[in-house]
Short mmCIF file of C-alpha atoms and ligand atoms in Angstrom, two decimals:
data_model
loop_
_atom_site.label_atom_id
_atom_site.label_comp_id
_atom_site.label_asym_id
_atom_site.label_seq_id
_atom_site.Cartn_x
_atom_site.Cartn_y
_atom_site.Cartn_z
CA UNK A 1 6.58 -21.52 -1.92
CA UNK A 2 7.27 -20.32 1.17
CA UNK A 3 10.86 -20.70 3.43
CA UNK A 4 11.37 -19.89 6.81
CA UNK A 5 14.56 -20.22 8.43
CA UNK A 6 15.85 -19.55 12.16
CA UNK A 7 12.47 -17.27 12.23
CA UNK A 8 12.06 -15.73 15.60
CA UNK A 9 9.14 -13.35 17.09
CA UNK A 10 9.43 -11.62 20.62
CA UNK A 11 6.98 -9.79 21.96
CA UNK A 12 7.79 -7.37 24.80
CA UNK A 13 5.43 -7.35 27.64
CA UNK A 14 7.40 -5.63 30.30
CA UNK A 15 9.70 -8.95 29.94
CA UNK A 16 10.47 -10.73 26.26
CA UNK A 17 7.61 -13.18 25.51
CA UNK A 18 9.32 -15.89 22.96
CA UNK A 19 6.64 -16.91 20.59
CA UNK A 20 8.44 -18.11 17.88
CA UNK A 21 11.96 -19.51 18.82
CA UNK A 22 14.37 -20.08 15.42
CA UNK A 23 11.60 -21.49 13.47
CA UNK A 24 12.91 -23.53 9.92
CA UNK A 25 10.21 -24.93 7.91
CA UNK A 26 8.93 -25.25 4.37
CA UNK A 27 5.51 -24.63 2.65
CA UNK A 28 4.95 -26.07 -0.35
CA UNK A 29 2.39 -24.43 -2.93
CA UNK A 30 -0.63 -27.10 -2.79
CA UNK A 31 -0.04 -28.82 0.41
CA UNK A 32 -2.40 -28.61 3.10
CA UNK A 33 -0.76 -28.41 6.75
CA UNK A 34 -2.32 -28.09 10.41
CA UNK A 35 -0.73 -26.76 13.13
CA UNK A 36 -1.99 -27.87 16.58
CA UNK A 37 -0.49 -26.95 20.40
CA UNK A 38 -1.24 -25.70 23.74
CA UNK A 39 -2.83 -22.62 24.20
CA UNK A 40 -0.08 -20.03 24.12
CA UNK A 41 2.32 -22.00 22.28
CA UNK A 42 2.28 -19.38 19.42
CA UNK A 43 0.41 -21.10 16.95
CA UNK A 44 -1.13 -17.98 16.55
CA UNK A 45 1.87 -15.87 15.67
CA UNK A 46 3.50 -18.57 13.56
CA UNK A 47 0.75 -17.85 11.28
CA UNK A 48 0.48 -14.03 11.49
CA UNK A 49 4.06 -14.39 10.37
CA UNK A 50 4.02 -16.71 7.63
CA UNK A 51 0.56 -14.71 6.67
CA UNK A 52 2.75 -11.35 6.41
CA UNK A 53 0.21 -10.26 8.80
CA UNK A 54 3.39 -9.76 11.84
CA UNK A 55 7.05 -9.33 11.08
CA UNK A 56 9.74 -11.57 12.70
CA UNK A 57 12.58 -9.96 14.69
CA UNK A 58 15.27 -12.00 13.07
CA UNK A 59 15.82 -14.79 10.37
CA UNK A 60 15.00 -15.40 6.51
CA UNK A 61 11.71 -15.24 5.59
CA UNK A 62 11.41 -15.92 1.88
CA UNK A 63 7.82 -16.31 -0.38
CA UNK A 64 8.90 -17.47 -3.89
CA UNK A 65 11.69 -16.84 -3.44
CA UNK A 66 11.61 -12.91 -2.37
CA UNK A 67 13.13 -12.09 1.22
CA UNK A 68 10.12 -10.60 3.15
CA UNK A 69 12.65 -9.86 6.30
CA UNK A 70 13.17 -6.27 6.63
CA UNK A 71 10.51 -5.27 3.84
CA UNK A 72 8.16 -2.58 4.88
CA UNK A 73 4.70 -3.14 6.05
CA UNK A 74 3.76 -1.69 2.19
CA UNK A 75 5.80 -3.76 0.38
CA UNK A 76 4.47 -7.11 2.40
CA UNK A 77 0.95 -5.87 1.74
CA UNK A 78 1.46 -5.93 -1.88
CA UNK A 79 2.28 -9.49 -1.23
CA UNK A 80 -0.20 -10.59 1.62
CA UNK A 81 -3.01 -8.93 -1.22
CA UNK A 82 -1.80 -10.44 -3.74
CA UNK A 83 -1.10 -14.26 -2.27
CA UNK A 84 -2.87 -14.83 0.62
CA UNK A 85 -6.40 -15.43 1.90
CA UNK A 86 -7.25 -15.44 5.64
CA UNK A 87 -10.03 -17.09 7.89
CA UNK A 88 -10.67 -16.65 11.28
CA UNK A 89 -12.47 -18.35 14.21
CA UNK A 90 -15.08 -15.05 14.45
CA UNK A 91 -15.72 -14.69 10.39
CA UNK A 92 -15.28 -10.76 10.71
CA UNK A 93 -17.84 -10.53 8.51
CA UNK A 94 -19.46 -6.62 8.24
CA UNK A 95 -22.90 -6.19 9.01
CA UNK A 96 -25.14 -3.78 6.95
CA UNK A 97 -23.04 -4.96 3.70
CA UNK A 98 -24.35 -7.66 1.62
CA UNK A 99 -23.14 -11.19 1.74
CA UNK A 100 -21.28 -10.28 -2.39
CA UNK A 101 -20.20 -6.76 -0.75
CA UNK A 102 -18.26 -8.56 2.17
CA UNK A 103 -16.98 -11.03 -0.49
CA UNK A 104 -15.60 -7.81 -2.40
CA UNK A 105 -13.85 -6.62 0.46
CA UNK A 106 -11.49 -9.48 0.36
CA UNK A 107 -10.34 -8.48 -2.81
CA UNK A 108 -9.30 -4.49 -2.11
CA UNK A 109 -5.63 -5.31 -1.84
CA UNK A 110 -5.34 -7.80 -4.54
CA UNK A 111 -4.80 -7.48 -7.78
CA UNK A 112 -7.63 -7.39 -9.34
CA UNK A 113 -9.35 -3.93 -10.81
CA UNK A 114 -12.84 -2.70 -9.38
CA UNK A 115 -14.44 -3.50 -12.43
CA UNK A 116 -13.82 -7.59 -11.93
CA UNK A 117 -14.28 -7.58 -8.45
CA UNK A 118 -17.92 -7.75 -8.48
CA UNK A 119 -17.82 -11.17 -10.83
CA UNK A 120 -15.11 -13.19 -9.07
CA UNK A 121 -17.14 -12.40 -5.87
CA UNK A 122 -20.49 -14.10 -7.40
CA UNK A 123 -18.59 -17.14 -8.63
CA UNK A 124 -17.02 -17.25 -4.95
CA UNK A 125 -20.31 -17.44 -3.82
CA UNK A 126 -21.74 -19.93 -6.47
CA UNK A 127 -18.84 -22.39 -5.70
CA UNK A 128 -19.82 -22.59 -1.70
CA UNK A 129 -23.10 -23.09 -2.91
CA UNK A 130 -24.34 -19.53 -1.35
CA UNK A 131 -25.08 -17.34 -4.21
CA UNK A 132 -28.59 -17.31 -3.63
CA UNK A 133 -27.93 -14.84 -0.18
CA UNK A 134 -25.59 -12.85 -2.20
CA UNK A 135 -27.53 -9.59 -0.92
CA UNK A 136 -28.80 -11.01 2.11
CA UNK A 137 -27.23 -9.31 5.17
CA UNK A 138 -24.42 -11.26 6.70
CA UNK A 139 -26.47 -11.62 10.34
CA UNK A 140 -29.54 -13.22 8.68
CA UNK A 141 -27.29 -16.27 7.65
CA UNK A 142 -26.33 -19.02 10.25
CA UNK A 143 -22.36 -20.08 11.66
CA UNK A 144 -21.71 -22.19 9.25
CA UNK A 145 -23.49 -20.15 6.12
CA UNK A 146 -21.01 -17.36 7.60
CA UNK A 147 -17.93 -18.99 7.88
CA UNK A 148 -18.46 -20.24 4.53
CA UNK A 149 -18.60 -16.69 3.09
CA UNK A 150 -15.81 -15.95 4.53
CA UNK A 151 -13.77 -18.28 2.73
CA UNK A 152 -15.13 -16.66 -0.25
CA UNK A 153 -13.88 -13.87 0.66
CA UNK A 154 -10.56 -15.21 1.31
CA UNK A 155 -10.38 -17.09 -1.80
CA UNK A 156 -12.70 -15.05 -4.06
CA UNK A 157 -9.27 -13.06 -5.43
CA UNK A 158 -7.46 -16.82 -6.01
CA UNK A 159 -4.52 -16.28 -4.19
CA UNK A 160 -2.06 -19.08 -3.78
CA UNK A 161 -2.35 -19.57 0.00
CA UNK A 162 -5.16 -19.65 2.59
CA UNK A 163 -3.97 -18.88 6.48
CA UNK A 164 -6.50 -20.40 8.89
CA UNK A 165 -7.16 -19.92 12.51
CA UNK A 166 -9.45 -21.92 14.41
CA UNK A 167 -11.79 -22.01 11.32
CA UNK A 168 -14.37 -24.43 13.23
CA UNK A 169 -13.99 -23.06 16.54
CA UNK A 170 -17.33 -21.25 16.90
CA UNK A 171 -19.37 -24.28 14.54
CA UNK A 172 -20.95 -27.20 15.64
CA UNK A 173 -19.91 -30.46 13.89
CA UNK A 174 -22.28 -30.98 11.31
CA UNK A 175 -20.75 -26.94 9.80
CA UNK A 176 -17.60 -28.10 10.72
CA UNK A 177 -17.71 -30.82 8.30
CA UNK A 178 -19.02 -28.79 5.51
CA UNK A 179 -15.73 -26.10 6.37
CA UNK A 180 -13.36 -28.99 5.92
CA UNK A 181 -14.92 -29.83 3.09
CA UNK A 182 -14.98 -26.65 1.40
CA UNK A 183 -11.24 -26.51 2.85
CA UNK A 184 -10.79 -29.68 1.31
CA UNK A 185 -12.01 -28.93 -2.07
CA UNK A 186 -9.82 -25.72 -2.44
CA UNK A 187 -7.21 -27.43 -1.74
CA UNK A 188 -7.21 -30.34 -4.38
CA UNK A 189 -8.05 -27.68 -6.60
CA UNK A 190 -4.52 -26.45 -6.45
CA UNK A 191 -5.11 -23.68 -3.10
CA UNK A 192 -2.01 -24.33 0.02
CA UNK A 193 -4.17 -24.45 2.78
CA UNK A 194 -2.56 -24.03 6.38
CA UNK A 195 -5.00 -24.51 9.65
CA UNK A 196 -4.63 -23.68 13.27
CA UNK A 197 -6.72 -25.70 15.11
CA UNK A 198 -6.96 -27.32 18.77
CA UNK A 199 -9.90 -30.21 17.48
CA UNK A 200 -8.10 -33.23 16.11
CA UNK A 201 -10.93 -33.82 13.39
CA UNK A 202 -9.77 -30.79 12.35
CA UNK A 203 -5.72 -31.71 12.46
CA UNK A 204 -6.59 -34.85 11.11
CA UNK A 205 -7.37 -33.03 7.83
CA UNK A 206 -3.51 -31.97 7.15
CA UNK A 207 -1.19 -34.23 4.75
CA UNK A 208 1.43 -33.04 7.18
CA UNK A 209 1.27 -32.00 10.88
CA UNK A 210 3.11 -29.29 12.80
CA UNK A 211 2.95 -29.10 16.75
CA UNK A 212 4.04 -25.85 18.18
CA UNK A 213 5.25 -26.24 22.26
CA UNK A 214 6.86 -23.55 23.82
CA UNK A 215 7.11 -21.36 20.55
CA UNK A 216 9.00 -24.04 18.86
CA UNK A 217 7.78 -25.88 15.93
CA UNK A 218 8.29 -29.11 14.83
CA UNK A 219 6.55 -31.98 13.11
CA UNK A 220 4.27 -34.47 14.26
P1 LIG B 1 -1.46 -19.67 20.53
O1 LIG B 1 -2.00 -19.20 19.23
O2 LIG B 1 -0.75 -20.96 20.44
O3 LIG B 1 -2.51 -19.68 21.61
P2 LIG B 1 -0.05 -17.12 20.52
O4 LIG B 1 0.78 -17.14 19.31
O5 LIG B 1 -1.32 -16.35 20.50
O6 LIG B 1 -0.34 -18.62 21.01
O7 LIG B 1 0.82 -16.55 21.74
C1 LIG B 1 2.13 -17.04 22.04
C2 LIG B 1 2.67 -16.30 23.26
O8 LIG B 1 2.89 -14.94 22.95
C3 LIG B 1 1.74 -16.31 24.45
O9 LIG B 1 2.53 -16.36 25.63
C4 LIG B 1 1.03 -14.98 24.36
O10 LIG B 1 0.61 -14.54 25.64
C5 LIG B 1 2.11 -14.09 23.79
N1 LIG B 1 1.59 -12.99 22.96
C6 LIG B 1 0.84 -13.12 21.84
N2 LIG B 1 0.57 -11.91 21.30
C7 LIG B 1 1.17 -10.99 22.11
C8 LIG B 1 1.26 -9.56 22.09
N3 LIG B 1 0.71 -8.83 21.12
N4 LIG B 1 1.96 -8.97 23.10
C9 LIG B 1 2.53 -9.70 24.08
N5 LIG B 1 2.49 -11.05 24.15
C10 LIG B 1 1.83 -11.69 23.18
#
């Protein structure tokens, strides 16, 4: 599902920062991969750029077979929304919109119209067992209830993919085992799940391991 090959990414910070050095790897759709590596390796921006969320400076990146290299930032959009969940370590959840309404949001640059978004978002919420706080506010639920919802909301528009980074970092371990569970569950349901992560329970989840060192990734 998704190809990269010789992908790069410098940033510029007075000097060239290599983040990504001539990165080749393959995603398949349902497999569920971890990435783990020092601080600073680039984990990070290895999935910002297979998430569409960062562009590389040079190589082929291709998702289903469309060259995303050299697209604008519109055109990747339309696929990110369409494709691709996200999940971070800090939920980015809004406050002062309901627990459904934050699920919603997740689905603005899919493809799904207004009208529908409002149902998907419920059954979201029904299948991580949180649909009775729908309309609770977001800060009246605990880590775990939080980082839950926001895998609804990264899933609630069933895209293909779900980009993770340092889902369990703020969760203690008891939440962190419902996460991977919930991760787990999406995934044999058909979801590619990829997961930053620097905890080794976590890593330990993946049918295949990458290690980034140095901005260069390879497998485990
Ligand atoms: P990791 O996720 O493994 O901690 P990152 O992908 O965040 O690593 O960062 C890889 C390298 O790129 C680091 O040296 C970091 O300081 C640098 N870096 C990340 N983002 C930027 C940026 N926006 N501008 C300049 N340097 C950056």
């Amino acid at each position: 599902m998704l190809e990269l090959t010789d992908v790069s990414r410098t940033y510029d910070d007075g000097h060239p920062v290599h983040a990504l050095r001539r990165a080749t790897l393959r995603f398949a759709e349902g497999e569920y991969v971890t990435i783990t590596g020092p601080s600073g390796s680039g984990k990070s921006t290895l999935l910002n750029v297979v998430g569409l969320l960062d562009a590389p400076d040079g190589g082929s990146y291709r998702v289903r077979g469309v060259e995303t290299v050299g697209l604008g930032e519109r055109l990747r959009g339309g696929i990110r929304g369409q494709l691709f969940g996200f999940v971070f370590q800090a939920f980015h959840l809004l406050p002062g919109r309901t627990t459904v309404e934050n699920v919603e949001l997740g689905m603005l640059y899919g493809p799904h119209p207004r009208r529908v978004r409002r149902r998907m978002a419920m059954a979201a919420l029904d299948r991580i067992g949180l649909a009775h706080r729908a309309h609770a506010d977001p800060r009246t639920l605990s880590g775990g209830e939080r980082q839950r919802v926001a895998i609804a909301r990264a899933v609630g528009g069933r895209p293909r993919a779900v980009f993770c980074d340092e889902p369990t970092g703020n969760l203690d371990s008891a939440n962190t085992g419902t996460v991977l569970a919930l991760l787990r569950e999406l995934n044999a349901a058909g979801l590619t799940v990829v997961v930053v992560t620097h905890d080794d329970r976590v890593a330990a989840e993946g049918h295949r391991r990458l290690r980034v060192v140095d901005g260069i990734v390879g497998e485990e």
